[in-house]
Coordinates of C-alpha atoms in Angstrom, one line a residue:
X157 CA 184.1 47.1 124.4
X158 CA 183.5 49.3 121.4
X159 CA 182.7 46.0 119.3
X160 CA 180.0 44.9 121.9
X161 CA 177.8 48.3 121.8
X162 CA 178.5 48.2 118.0
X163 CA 176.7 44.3 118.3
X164 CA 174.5 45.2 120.6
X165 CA 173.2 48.1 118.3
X166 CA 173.5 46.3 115.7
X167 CA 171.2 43.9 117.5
X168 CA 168.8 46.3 118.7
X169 CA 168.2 47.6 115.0
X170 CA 167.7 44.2 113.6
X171 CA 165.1 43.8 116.6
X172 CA 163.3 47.2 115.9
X173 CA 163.4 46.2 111.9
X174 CA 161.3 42.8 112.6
X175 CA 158.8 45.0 115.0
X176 CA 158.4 47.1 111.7
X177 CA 157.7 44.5 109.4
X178 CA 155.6 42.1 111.8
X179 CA 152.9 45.8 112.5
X180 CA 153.3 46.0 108.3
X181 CA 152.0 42.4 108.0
X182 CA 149.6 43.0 110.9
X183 CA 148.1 46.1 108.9
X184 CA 148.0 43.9 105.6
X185 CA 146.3 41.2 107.5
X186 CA 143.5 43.8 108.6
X187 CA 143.2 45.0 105.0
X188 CA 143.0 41.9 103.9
X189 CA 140.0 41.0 106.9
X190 CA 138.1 44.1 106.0
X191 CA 138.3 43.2 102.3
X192 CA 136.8 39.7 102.7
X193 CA 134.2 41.5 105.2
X194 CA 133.1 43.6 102.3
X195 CA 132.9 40.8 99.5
X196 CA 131.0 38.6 102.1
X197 CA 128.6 41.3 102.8
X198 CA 128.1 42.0 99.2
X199 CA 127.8 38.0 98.4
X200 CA 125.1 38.1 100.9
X201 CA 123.0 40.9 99.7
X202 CA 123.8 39.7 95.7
X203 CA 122.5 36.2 97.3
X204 CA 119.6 37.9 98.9
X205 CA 118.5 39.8 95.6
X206 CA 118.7 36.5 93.2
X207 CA 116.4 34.7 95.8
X208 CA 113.7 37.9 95.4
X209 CA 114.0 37.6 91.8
X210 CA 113.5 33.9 91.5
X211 CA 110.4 33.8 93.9
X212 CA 108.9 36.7 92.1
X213 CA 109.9 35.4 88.7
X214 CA 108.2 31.8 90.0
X215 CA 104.7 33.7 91.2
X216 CA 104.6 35.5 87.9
X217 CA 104.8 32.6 86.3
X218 CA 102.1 31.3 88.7
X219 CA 100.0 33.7 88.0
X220 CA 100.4 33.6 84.2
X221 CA 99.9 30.0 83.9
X222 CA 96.7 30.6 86.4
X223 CA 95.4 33.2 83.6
X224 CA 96.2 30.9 81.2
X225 CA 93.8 28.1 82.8
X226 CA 91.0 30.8 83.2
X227 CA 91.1 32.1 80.1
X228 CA 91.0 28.6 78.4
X229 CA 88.0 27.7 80.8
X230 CA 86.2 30.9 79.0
X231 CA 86.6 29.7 76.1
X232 CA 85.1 26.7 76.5
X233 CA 82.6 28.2 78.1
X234 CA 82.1 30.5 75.1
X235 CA 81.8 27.5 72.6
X236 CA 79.0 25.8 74.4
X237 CA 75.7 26.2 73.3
X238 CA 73.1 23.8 74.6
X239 CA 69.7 25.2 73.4
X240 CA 66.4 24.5 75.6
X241 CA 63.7 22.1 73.9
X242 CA 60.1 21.9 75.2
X243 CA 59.3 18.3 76.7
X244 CA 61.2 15.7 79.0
X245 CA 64.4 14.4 78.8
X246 CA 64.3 10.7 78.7
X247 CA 67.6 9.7 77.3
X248 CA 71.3 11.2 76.9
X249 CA 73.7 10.9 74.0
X250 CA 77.2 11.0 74.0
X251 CA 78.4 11.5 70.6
X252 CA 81.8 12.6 71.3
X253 CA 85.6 13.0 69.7
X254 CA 88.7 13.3 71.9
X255 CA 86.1 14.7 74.2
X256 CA 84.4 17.5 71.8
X257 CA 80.7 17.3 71.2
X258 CA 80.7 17.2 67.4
X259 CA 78.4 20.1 65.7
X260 CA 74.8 19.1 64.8
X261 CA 74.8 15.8 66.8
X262 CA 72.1 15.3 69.7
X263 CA 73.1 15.3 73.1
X264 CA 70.2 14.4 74.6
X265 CA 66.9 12.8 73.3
X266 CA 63.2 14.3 74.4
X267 CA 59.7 13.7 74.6
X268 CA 57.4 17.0 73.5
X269 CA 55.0 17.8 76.3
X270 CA 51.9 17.1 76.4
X271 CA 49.7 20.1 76.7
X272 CA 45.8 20.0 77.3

């Protein structure tokens, strides 16, 4: 008799030591849950920041090359100087290199005005 409650506590101890390690991996497994929660979180707001940074990196560089357009436009603008001649323009000349009007050459050919 004495051998059976000694077995049968025995028993009961080895059943109450699995109960204590199965909660202990339960609690790990939670740890571990909340841990992955918090990288995937911070992944997603990391994520989240890059894609800002890239779009406003791309309209800055947008806006640069836009600048870049305008301000090359101005100086074209700047070079060309077309002087006004009294008379008729009868004829146009296109006296051109790589598509530059070179200096001193007519661009157009007139007729003076006749004037009473």
């Amino acid at each position: 008799m004495r051998d059976k409650v000694t077995m049968l506590r025995r028993a009961e101890l080895e059943a109450t030591g699995q109960l204590a390690r199965i909660e202990a991996e339960i609690l790990e497994i939670d740890e571990m849950r909340q841990k992955f929660q918090t990288r995937s979180s911070t992944r997603r707001a990391t994520n989240t920041a890059r894609r800002r940074w890239r779009s406003f990196r791309r309209s800055r560089q947008r806006r640069k090359a836009s600048a870049n357009r305008s301000r090359k436009a101005a100086n074209v603008l700047n070079r060309t100087e077309v002087l006004a001649v009294s008379g008729t323009v009868v004829r146009l000349y296109y006296h051109t290199s790589g598509g530059v009007i070179e200096t001193g050459r007519a661009i157009a050919g007139s007729c003076p005005t006749m004037r009473p």
